[in-house]
Every structure is written in structure tokens, then in C-alpha cells.
Amino acid sequence: MSLTPVTLRKPNSTDGFALNNLVERCKPLDTNSVYCNLLQCHDFADTAIAAETADGDLVGFISGYRPPARQDTLFVWQVAVDSRMRGQGLALKMLLALVERVRAEGVNRLETTISPGNEASEALFKKAFRLLGAEYSTEVLFSREKHFDGQHDDEVIYRAGPFTQSAPQPAQA
């Protein structure tokens, strides 16, 4: 399989609508409003990363933020990879590049929530934790019954860190 070259960069507000379309195509991701996506690309650009093709197509995106009470932590909100880019290691490449960028600002821990059964996300984050030399723990953060009125699966938080290694850069994706 030939790899599609992409450029990784900080997002900007003009990416908001394309992000909304990307997430819409990446079922079963939860969609946000276009306005939310605009804010993610504008106000949270320092903790997000966009992947685009040479044609300017947004084919990958990771949104995150630094929780106010834990400035040494990057919380990854959502990872989206276009279906035509899957299997090329793009999600890991974006995640490690983002971690390395925020690490320069004192971030040494990584958190995310994953619904049980989302094997792709579990594998992605466990591999990233291993490459970063970080131990991790899990617990239910938001429960199906208590927080989602039975309408959404549990959200399990994965907490990793501190990192003991720099983020290696995987092969071109």
C-alpha cells in the first residue's frame, strides 16, 4: 500500500467547517456543532493538530486542551481520521507530533476518554503510552447510567505519565 503524504500543522478557524465534515464521516465519533469545531480550531489550536493532503483536504484531526487545574496534562478530546487514510499510521503520527509540540510547554502527561469496545482507540493510546515510556491507569469517568441517561456508553478515562521518553516519530504517513 502506498502512503498518502500529509502535512501536519496547527489548525486555524478556516478549518472548522472541514473538521465538522470530517467528524461527520468518522462514525461513530460524536459530532459537535460547527461553532464548537470553529472554536476548537481557533481557541484550542495550540493543543490540536490537523493533517491535510497536498490538495488541501483535511484528512485527520486531533482536538485537545490543557485542563486548567492540570497544566502539565494534554487531554485529547477527539481523534478523527478519514476512512481513506486509515491503516497508514496517521493517528499515531498526529498524536506523537502533538505531544512533542506541547511537551515544550511543560506537558508531561496525557489523558483521554474511550468508550469500552473502541479497540482502535485503545490500541492507539496504549501504543503511544508505551512509546512515551508512560505508565497508565483507567477508571470510568462518565457512566452510561449516571451521566448519559443510558443513551451513551461509559467513557473510561486513560491517564498516563509522566513521560520518560521523547515522542518518536513514526514513518511518513
mmCIF file of C-alpha atoms in Angstrom:
data_model
loop_
_atom_site.group_PDB
_atom_site.id
_atom_site.type_symbol
_atom_site.label_atom_id
_atom_site.label_comp_id
_atom_site.label_asym_id
_atom_site.label_seq_id
_atom_site.Cartn_x
_atom_site.Cartn_y
_atom_site.Cartn_z
ATOM 1 C CA MET A 1 0.000 0.000 0.000
ATOM 2 C CA SER A 2 1.376 3.417 -0.883
ATOM 3 C CA LEU A 3 1.146 6.035 1.813
ATOM 4 C CA THR A 4 -0.622 9.300 1.080
ATOM 5 C CA PRO A 5 1.677 12.164 2.105
ATOM 6 C CA VAL A 6 0.192 14.654 4.536
ATOM 7 C CA THR A 7 1.275 17.849 6.211
ATOM 8 C CA LEU A 8 0.754 18.174 9.957
ATOM 9 C CA ARG A 9 0.054 21.677 11.227
ATOM 10 C CA LYS A 10 -1.790 23.739 13.781
ATOM 11 C CA PRO A 11 -5.400 24.271 12.759
ATOM 12 C CA ASN A 12 -6.926 27.677 12.150
ATOM 13 C CA SER A 13 -10.509 28.923 12.191
ATOM 14 C CA THR A 14 -10.954 28.261 8.480
ATOM 15 C CA ASP A 15 -10.609 24.537 9.275
ATOM 16 C CA GLY A 16 -13.734 24.479 11.456
ATOM 17 C CA PHE A 17 -16.238 23.584 8.762
ATOM 18 C CA ALA A 18 -13.938 20.945 7.226
ATOM 19 C CA LEU A 19 -13.431 19.486 10.711
ATOM 20 C CA ASN A 20 -17.180 19.236 11.172
ATOM 21 C CA ASN A 21 -17.459 17.354 7.863
ATOM 22 C CA LEU A 22 -14.543 15.062 8.758
ATOM 23 C CA VAL A 23 -16.054 14.089 12.117
ATOM 24 C CA GLU A 24 -19.426 13.525 10.450
ATOM 25 C CA ARG A 25 -17.738 10.985 8.138
ATOM 26 C CA CYS A 26 -15.940 9.261 11.029
ATOM 27 C CA LYS A 27 -18.744 7.303 12.628
ATOM 28 C CA PRO A 28 -19.158 6.502 15.483
ATOM 29 C CA LEU A 29 -17.491 9.734 16.653
ATOM 30 C CA ASP A 30 -19.783 12.144 18.451
ATOM 31 C CA THR A 31 -20.393 15.202 16.307
ATOM 32 C CA ASN A 32 -20.187 18.692 17.715
ATOM 33 C CA SER A 33 -21.740 21.844 16.354
ATOM 34 C CA VAL A 34 -19.906 23.679 13.584
ATOM 35 C CA TYR A 35 -19.476 26.520 16.062
ATOM 36 C CA CYS A 36 -17.775 24.173 18.543
ATOM 37 C CA ASN A 37 -15.453 22.981 15.781
ATOM 38 C CA LEU A 38 -14.661 26.587 14.861
ATOM 39 C CA LEU A 39 -13.707 27.269 18.478
ATOM 40 C CA GLN A 40 -11.587 24.104 18.616
ATOM 41 C CA CYS A 41 -9.659 25.283 15.570
ATOM 42 C CA HIS A 42 -9.386 28.896 16.713
ATOM 43 C CA ASP A 43 -9.095 28.933 20.510
ATOM 44 C CA PHE A 44 -7.543 25.499 21.029
ATOM 45 C CA ALA A 45 -5.134 25.441 18.066
ATOM 46 C CA ASP A 46 -2.137 25.093 20.380
ATOM 47 C CA THR A 47 -3.481 21.766 21.654
ATOM 48 C CA ALA A 48 -4.805 20.443 18.352
ATOM 49 C CA ILE A 49 -3.274 19.141 15.151
ATOM 50 C CA ALA A 50 -4.573 18.949 11.603
ATOM 51 C CA ALA A 51 -3.448 16.656 8.787
ATOM 52 C CA GLU A 52 -4.024 17.746 5.228
ATOM 53 C CA THR A 53 -3.171 16.326 1.835
ATOM 54 C CA ALA A 54 -1.289 18.202 -0.876
ATOM 55 C CA ASP A 55 -4.734 19.067 -2.321
ATOM 56 C CA GLY A 56 -5.686 20.796 0.940
ATOM 57 C CA ASP A 57 -8.136 18.104 2.106
ATOM 58 C CA LEU A 58 -8.435 17.811 5.887
ATOM 59 C CA VAL A 59 -7.970 14.060 6.442
ATOM 60 C CA GLY A 60 -7.026 13.929 10.111
ATOM 61 C CA PHE A 61 -7.535 15.951 13.250
ATOM 62 C CA ILE A 62 -6.871 15.651 16.960
ATOM 63 C CA SER A 63 -8.502 18.115 19.316
ATOM 64 C CA GLY A 64 -7.376 18.550 22.864
ATOM 65 C CA TYR A 65 -6.917 21.002 25.684
ATOM 66 C CA ARG A 66 -4.943 21.535 28.875
ATOM 67 C CA PRO A 67 -7.258 21.225 31.885
ATOM 68 C CA PRO A 68 -6.948 24.434 33.945
ATOM 69 C CA ALA A 69 -6.140 22.555 37.162
ATOM 70 C CA ARG A 70 -3.581 20.274 35.435
ATOM 71 C CA GLN A 71 -1.446 22.361 33.099
ATOM 72 C CA ASP A 72 1.079 19.501 32.795
ATOM 73 C CA THR A 73 -1.608 17.409 31.058
ATOM 74 C CA LEU A 74 -2.890 17.224 27.495
ATOM 75 C CA PHE A 75 -6.442 15.900 27.421
ATOM 76 C CA VAL A 76 -7.244 14.517 23.970
ATOM 77 C CA TRP A 77 -10.884 15.177 23.226
ATOM 78 C CA GLN A 78 -11.241 13.528 19.841
ATOM 79 C CA VAL A 79 -9.212 11.774 17.142
ATOM 80 C CA ALA A 80 -10.619 11.746 13.616
ATOM 81 C CA VAL A 81 -9.019 10.062 10.600
ATOM 82 C CA ASP A 82 -10.688 9.943 7.201
ATOM 83 C CA SER A 83 -11.507 6.370 6.153
ATOM 84 C CA ARG A 84 -9.245 6.557 3.096
ATOM 85 C CA MET A 85 -6.279 7.319 5.390
ATOM 86 C CA ARG A 86 -6.807 4.510 7.897
ATOM 87 C CA GLY A 87 -4.176 1.824 8.199
ATOM 88 C CA GLN A 88 -1.340 4.250 7.417
ATOM 89 C CA GLY A 89 -0.407 5.171 10.997
ATOM 90 C CA LEU A 90 -1.747 8.705 10.681
ATOM 91 C CA ALA A 91 -3.463 8.804 14.080
ATOM 92 C CA LEU A 92 -0.268 7.773 15.896
ATOM 93 C CA LYS A 93 1.838 10.185 13.862
ATOM 94 C CA MET A 94 -0.518 13.080 14.700
ATOM 95 C CA LEU A 95 -0.718 12.134 18.385
ATOM 96 C CA LEU A 96 3.054 11.864 18.840
ATOM 97 C CA ALA A 97 3.670 15.121 16.943
ATOM 98 C CA LEU A 98 1.100 16.918 19.098
ATOM 99 C CA VAL A 99 2.583 15.501 22.307
ATOM 100 C CA GLU A 100 6.057 16.598 21.259
ATOM 101 C CA ARG A 101 4.780 20.122 20.482
ATOM 102 C CA VAL A 102 3.025 20.631 23.841
ATOM 103 C CA ARG A 103 5.841 18.953 25.737
ATOM 104 C CA ALA A 104 7.932 22.052 25.074
ATOM 105 C CA GLU A 105 5.337 23.941 27.172
ATOM 106 C CA GLY A 106 5.666 21.655 30.213
ATOM 107 C CA VAL A 107 3.129 18.956 29.316
ATOM 108 C CA ASN A 108 4.292 15.588 30.618
ATOM 109 C CA ARG A 109 1.004 13.686 30.945
ATOM 110 C CA LEU A 110 -1.665 12.512 28.529
ATOM 111 C CA GLU A 111 -5.336 11.769 29.165
ATOM 112 C CA THR A 112 -8.276 10.738 27.023
ATOM 113 C CA THR A 113 -11.608 9.002 27.388
ATOM 114 C CA ILE A 114 -12.502 5.917 25.397
ATOM 115 C CA SER A 115 -15.788 4.028 25.298
ATOM 116 C CA PRO A 116 -15.423 0.300 26.089
ATOM 117 C CA GLY A 117 -15.115 -1.744 22.926
ATOM 118 C CA ASN A 118 -13.395 1.003 20.918
ATOM 119 C CA GLU A 119 -10.444 -1.243 20.167
ATOM 120 C CA ALA A 120 -8.835 1.125 17.656
ATOM 121 C CA SER A 121 -8.645 3.982 20.171
ATOM 122 C CA GLU A 122 -7.464 1.686 22.943
ATOM 123 C CA ALA A 123 -4.675 0.339 20.703
ATOM 124 C CA LEU A 124 -3.667 3.842 19.578
ATOM 125 C CA PHE A 125 -3.309 5.250 23.069
ATOM 126 C CA LYS A 126 -1.693 2.145 24.564
ATOM 127 C CA LYS A 127 0.929 2.233 21.795
ATOM 128 C CA ALA A 128 1.531 5.952 22.356
ATOM 129 C CA PHE A 129 1.866 5.407 26.127
ATOM 130 C CA ARG A 130 4.383 2.623 25.502
ATOM 131 C CA LEU A 131 6.417 4.752 23.073
ATOM 132 C CA LEU A 132 6.423 7.615 25.591
ATOM 133 C CA GLY A 133 7.530 5.283 28.385
ATOM 134 C CA ALA A 134 4.469 6.213 30.430
ATOM 135 C CA GLU A 135 2.514 4.020 32.815
ATOM 136 C CA TYR A 136 -1.260 4.442 32.600
ATOM 137 C CA SER A 137 -4.371 3.822 34.658
ATOM 138 C CA THR A 138 -8.056 3.652 33.801
ATOM 139 C CA GLU A 139 -11.391 4.213 35.506
ATOM 140 C CA VAL A 140 -14.921 5.093 34.450
ATOM 141 C CA LEU A 141 -15.144 8.878 34.333
ATOM 142 C CA PHE A 142 -18.675 9.256 32.964
ATOM 143 C CA SER A 143 -21.084 6.362 33.340
ATOM 144 C CA ARG A 144 -23.786 5.337 30.920
ATOM 145 C CA GLU A 145 -26.474 5.442 33.597
ATOM 146 C CA LYS A 146 -25.385 8.352 35.781
ATOM 147 C CA HIS A 147 -24.177 10.796 33.118
ATOM 148 C CA PHE A 148 -25.811 9.742 29.853
ATOM 149 C CA ASP A 149 -29.262 8.525 30.994
ATOM 150 C CA GLY A 150 -28.451 5.200 29.325
ATOM 151 C CA GLN A 151 -28.091 6.878 25.897
ATOM 152 C CA HIS A 152 -24.287 6.648 25.507
ATOM 153 C CA ASP A 153 -21.657 4.115 26.520
ATOM 154 C CA ASP A 154 -19.460 4.710 29.547
ATOM 155 C CA GLU A 155 -16.461 6.929 28.987
ATOM 156 C CA VAL A 156 -13.346 5.427 30.568
ATOM 157 C CA ILE A 157 -10.512 7.817 31.304
ATOM 158 C CA TYR A 158 -6.976 6.747 30.469
ATOM 159 C CA ARG A 159 -4.358 8.692 32.436
ATOM 160 C CA ALA A 160 -0.695 8.325 31.502
ATOM 161 C CA GLY A 161 2.526 9.921 32.648
ATOM 162 C CA PRO A 162 4.865 11.298 33.395
ATOM 163 C CA PHE A 163 6.599 10.633 30.081
ATOM 164 C CA THR A 164 10.067 9.138 30.333
ATOM 165 C CA GLN A 165 10.922 9.272 26.626
ATOM 166 C CA SER A 166 10.588 11.752 23.783
ATOM 167 C CA ALA A 167 7.873 11.013 21.278
ATOM 168 C CA PRO A 168 9.435 9.014 18.439
ATOM 169 C CA GLN A 169 8.248 9.998 15.004
ATOM 170 C CA PRO A 170 6.778 7.051 13.102
ATOM 171 C CA ALA A 171 7.419 6.570 9.394
ATOM 172 C CA GLN A 172 5.835 9.033 6.954
ATOM 173 C CA ALA A 173 2.049 8.813 6.949
#
